[in-house]
Amino acid sequence: MADARRVRPGPLRWIWYAYGGRLPDRHREWVLHDITCRTWVLRHFARSLVQISPGLLFLLLPGPLWIRAMAVLGGVILALWYSLSYMEHTCEYRLTRHGYPLGTGRM
């Protein structure tokens, strides 16, 4: 029965959500599922990879490829480090933005 109320966002809305945007109220149940399901860490990791993907454009800059690749790799590692360090806080903030009380994401 809970799946009937859970409306997945479309690809563009999901990208908006991945960058921290608030989804319409009809996606509220899906957001709760996204943050509290058993694969929530993998979902957070996927959102983080989407957020840092524009950094790959640095590979198009002039210069030796190995320098550009190492710069991008360093940025990706640093971004993922911070993202995974604060993932519980970020997920809790997402839930409060969608109308759930503070502490809903903690299990």
PDB file of C-alpha atoms in Angstrom:
ATOM      1  CA  MET A   1       0.000   0.000   0.000  1.00  0.00           C
ATOM      2  CA  ALA A   2       2.863   2.384   0.757  1.00  0.00           C
ATOM      3  CA  ASP A   3       4.223   1.909  -2.761  1.00  0.00           C
ATOM      4  CA  ALA A   4       0.992   3.302  -4.237  1.00  0.00           C
ATOM      5  CA  ARG A   5       1.621   6.680  -2.558  1.00  0.00           C
ATOM      6  CA  ARG A   6       5.336   6.707  -3.419  1.00  0.00           C
ATOM      7  CA  VAL A   7       5.758   8.720  -6.618  1.00  0.00           C
ATOM      8  CA  ARG A   8       9.232   8.683  -8.145  1.00  0.00           C
ATOM      9  CA  PRO A   9      10.488  11.957  -9.582  1.00  0.00           C
ATOM     10  CA  GLY A  10      11.394  12.126 -13.243  1.00  0.00           C
ATOM     11  CA  PRO A  11      15.045  12.354 -14.331  1.00  0.00           C
ATOM     12  CA  LEU A  12      15.189  16.166 -14.358  1.00  0.00           C
ATOM     13  CA  ARG A  13      13.479  16.463 -10.988  1.00  0.00           C
ATOM     14  CA  TRP A  14      15.824  13.801  -9.590  1.00  0.00           C
ATOM     15  CA  ILE A  15      18.840  15.813 -10.768  1.00  0.00           C
ATOM     16  CA  TRP A  16      17.312  18.894  -9.108  1.00  0.00           C
ATOM     17  CA  TYR A  17      16.876  16.804  -5.932  1.00  0.00           C
ATOM     18  CA  ALA A  18      20.450  15.500  -6.164  1.00  0.00           C
ATOM     19  CA  TYR A  19      21.723  19.077  -6.175  1.00  0.00           C
ATOM     20  CA  GLY A  20      19.711  19.827  -3.033  1.00  0.00           C
ATOM     21  CA  GLY A  21      16.457  21.088  -4.499  1.00  0.00           C
ATOM     22  CA  ARG A  22      13.107  20.493  -2.873  1.00  0.00           C
ATOM     23  CA  LEU A  23      10.663  18.199  -4.647  1.00  0.00           C
ATOM     24  CA  PRO A  24       6.886  18.822  -4.788  1.00  0.00           C
ATOM     25  CA  ASP A  25       4.777  17.341  -1.990  1.00  0.00           C
ATOM     26  CA  ARG A  26       3.615  14.414  -4.120  1.00  0.00           C
ATOM     27  CA  HIS A  27       7.185  13.019  -3.904  1.00  0.00           C
ATOM     28  CA  ARG A  28       7.324  13.317  -0.107  1.00  0.00           C
ATOM     29  CA  GLU A  29       6.896   9.572   0.515  1.00  0.00           C
ATOM     30  CA  TRP A  30       9.588   8.782  -2.056  1.00  0.00           C
ATOM     31  CA  VAL A  31      12.024  11.139  -0.304  1.00  0.00           C
ATOM     32  CA  LEU A  32      11.395   9.332   2.992  1.00  0.00           C
ATOM     33  CA  HIS A  33      12.013   6.002   1.272  1.00  0.00           C
ATOM     34  CA  ASP A  34      15.146   7.376  -0.437  1.00  0.00           C
ATOM     35  CA  ILE A  35      16.665   8.456   2.864  1.00  0.00           C
ATOM     36  CA  THR A  36      15.590   5.559   5.085  1.00  0.00           C
ATOM     37  CA  CYS A  37      15.785   2.433   2.899  1.00  0.00           C
ATOM     38  CA  ARG A  38      18.565  -0.084   3.474  1.00  0.00           C
ATOM     39  CA  THR A  39      20.514   1.225   0.450  1.00  0.00           C
ATOM     40  CA  TRP A  40      20.446   4.867   1.574  1.00  0.00           C
ATOM     41  CA  VAL A  41      24.258   5.057   1.672  1.00  0.00           C
ATOM     42  CA  LEU A  42      24.538   3.936  -1.957  1.00  0.00           C
ATOM     43  CA  ARG A  43      21.812   6.401  -2.947  1.00  0.00           C
ATOM     44  CA  HIS A  44      23.677   9.213  -1.196  1.00  0.00           C
ATOM     45  CA  PHE A  45      26.871   8.157  -2.971  1.00  0.00           C
ATOM     46  CA  ALA A  46      25.061   8.271  -6.342  1.00  0.00           C
ATOM     47  CA  ARG A  47      23.715  11.763  -5.609  1.00  0.00           C
ATOM     48  CA  SER A  48      27.238  12.861  -4.684  1.00  0.00           C
ATOM     49  CA  LEU A  49      28.659  11.541  -7.948  1.00  0.00           C
ATOM     50  CA  VAL A  50      26.009  13.460  -9.891  1.00  0.00           C
ATOM     51  CA  GLN A  51      26.915  16.641  -8.003  1.00  0.00           C
ATOM     52  CA  ILE A  52      30.600  16.390  -8.852  1.00  0.00           C
ATOM     53  CA  SER A  53      30.193  15.168 -12.438  1.00  0.00           C
ATOM     54  CA  PRO A  54      30.503  18.682 -13.974  1.00  0.00           C
ATOM     55  CA  GLY A  55      34.057  18.662 -12.631  1.00  0.00           C
ATOM     56  CA  LEU A  56      34.929  16.261 -15.428  1.00  0.00           C
ATOM     57  CA  LEU A  57      34.826  19.261 -17.752  1.00  0.00           C
ATOM     58  CA  PHE A  58      38.271  20.181 -16.418  1.00  0.00           C
ATOM     59  CA  LEU A  59      39.588  17.357 -18.573  1.00  0.00           C
ATOM     60  CA  LEU A  60      38.887  19.605 -21.571  1.00  0.00           C
ATOM     61  CA  LEU A  61      41.351  22.275 -20.431  1.00  0.00           C
ATOM     62  CA  PRO A  62      44.673  22.562 -22.251  1.00  0.00           C
ATOM     63  CA  GLY A  63      47.727  20.884 -20.813  1.00  0.00           C
ATOM     64  CA  PRO A  64      49.079  17.400 -20.314  1.00  0.00           C
ATOM     65  CA  LEU A  65      46.345  14.828 -19.825  1.00  0.00           C
ATOM     66  CA  TRP A  66      47.937  13.278 -16.759  1.00  0.00           C
ATOM     67  CA  ILE A  67      47.958  16.609 -14.922  1.00  0.00           C
ATOM     68  CA  ARG A  68      44.318  17.275 -15.792  1.00  0.00           C
ATOM     69  CA  ALA A  69      43.328  13.734 -14.813  1.00  0.00           C
ATOM     70  CA  MET A  70      45.153  13.942 -11.478  1.00  0.00           C
ATOM     71  CA  ALA A  71      43.531  17.297 -10.716  1.00  0.00           C
ATOM     72  CA  VAL A  72      40.079  15.867 -11.436  1.00  0.00           C
ATOM     73  CA  LEU A  73      40.844  12.738  -9.405  1.00  0.00           C
ATOM     74  CA  GLY A  74      42.002  14.849  -6.455  1.00  0.00           C
ATOM     75  CA  GLY A  75      38.844  16.928  -6.639  1.00  0.00           C
ATOM     76  CA  VAL A  76      36.629  13.844  -6.824  1.00  0.00           C
ATOM     77  CA  ILE A  77      38.341  12.230  -3.847  1.00  0.00           C
ATOM     78  CA  LEU A  78      38.063  15.403  -1.774  1.00  0.00           C
ATOM     79  CA  ALA A  79      34.416  15.941  -2.729  1.00  0.00           C
ATOM     80  CA  LEU A  80      33.476  12.347  -1.899  1.00  0.00           C
ATOM     81  CA  TRP A  81      35.373  12.560   1.390  1.00  0.00           C
ATOM     82  CA  TYR A  82      33.315  15.563   2.495  1.00  0.00           C
ATOM     83  CA  SER A  83      30.087  14.165   1.115  1.00  0.00           C
ATOM     84  CA  LEU A  84      30.441  10.861   2.918  1.00  0.00           C
ATOM     85  CA  SER A  85      31.615  12.586   6.108  1.00  0.00           C
ATOM     86  CA  TYR A  86      28.434  14.637   6.330  1.00  0.00           C
ATOM     87  CA  MET A  87      25.967  12.207   4.746  1.00  0.00           C
ATOM     88  CA  GLU A  88      23.822  11.708   7.861  1.00  0.00           C
ATOM     89  CA  HIS A  89      23.442  15.460   8.346  1.00  0.00           C
ATOM     90  CA  THR A  90      22.727  16.021   4.661  1.00  0.00           C
ATOM     91  CA  CYS A  91      20.071  13.298   4.576  1.00  0.00           C
ATOM     92  CA  GLU A  92      18.453  14.610   7.749  1.00  0.00           C
ATOM     93  CA  TYR A  93      18.358  18.095   6.231  1.00  0.00           C
ATOM     94  CA  ARG A  94      16.680  16.708   3.100  1.00  0.00           C
ATOM     95  CA  LEU A  95      13.962  15.156   5.243  1.00  0.00           C
ATOM     96  CA  THR A  96      13.317  18.367   7.183  1.00  0.00           C
ATOM     97  CA  ARG A  97      13.078  20.305   3.916  1.00  0.00           C
ATOM     98  CA  HIS A  98      10.331  17.920   2.817  1.00  0.00           C
ATOM     99  CA  GLY A  99       8.284  18.405   5.989  1.00  0.00           C
ATOM    100  CA  TYR A 100       9.481  15.594   8.229  1.00  0.00           C
ATOM    101  CA  PRO A 101      10.488  16.344  11.834  1.00  0.00           C
ATOM    102  CA  LEU A 102      14.148  16.436  12.794  1.00  0.00           C
ATOM    103  CA  GLY A 103      15.388  12.964  13.677  1.00  0.00           C
ATOM    104  CA  THR A 104      13.172  11.049  11.239  1.00  0.00           C
ATOM    105  CA  GLY A 105      16.143   9.666   9.336  1.00  0.00           C
ATOM    106  CA  ARG A 106      17.865   8.231  12.396  1.00  0.00           C
ATOM    107  CA  MET A 107      17.169   4.596  12.980  1.00  0.00           C
TER     108      MET A 107
END
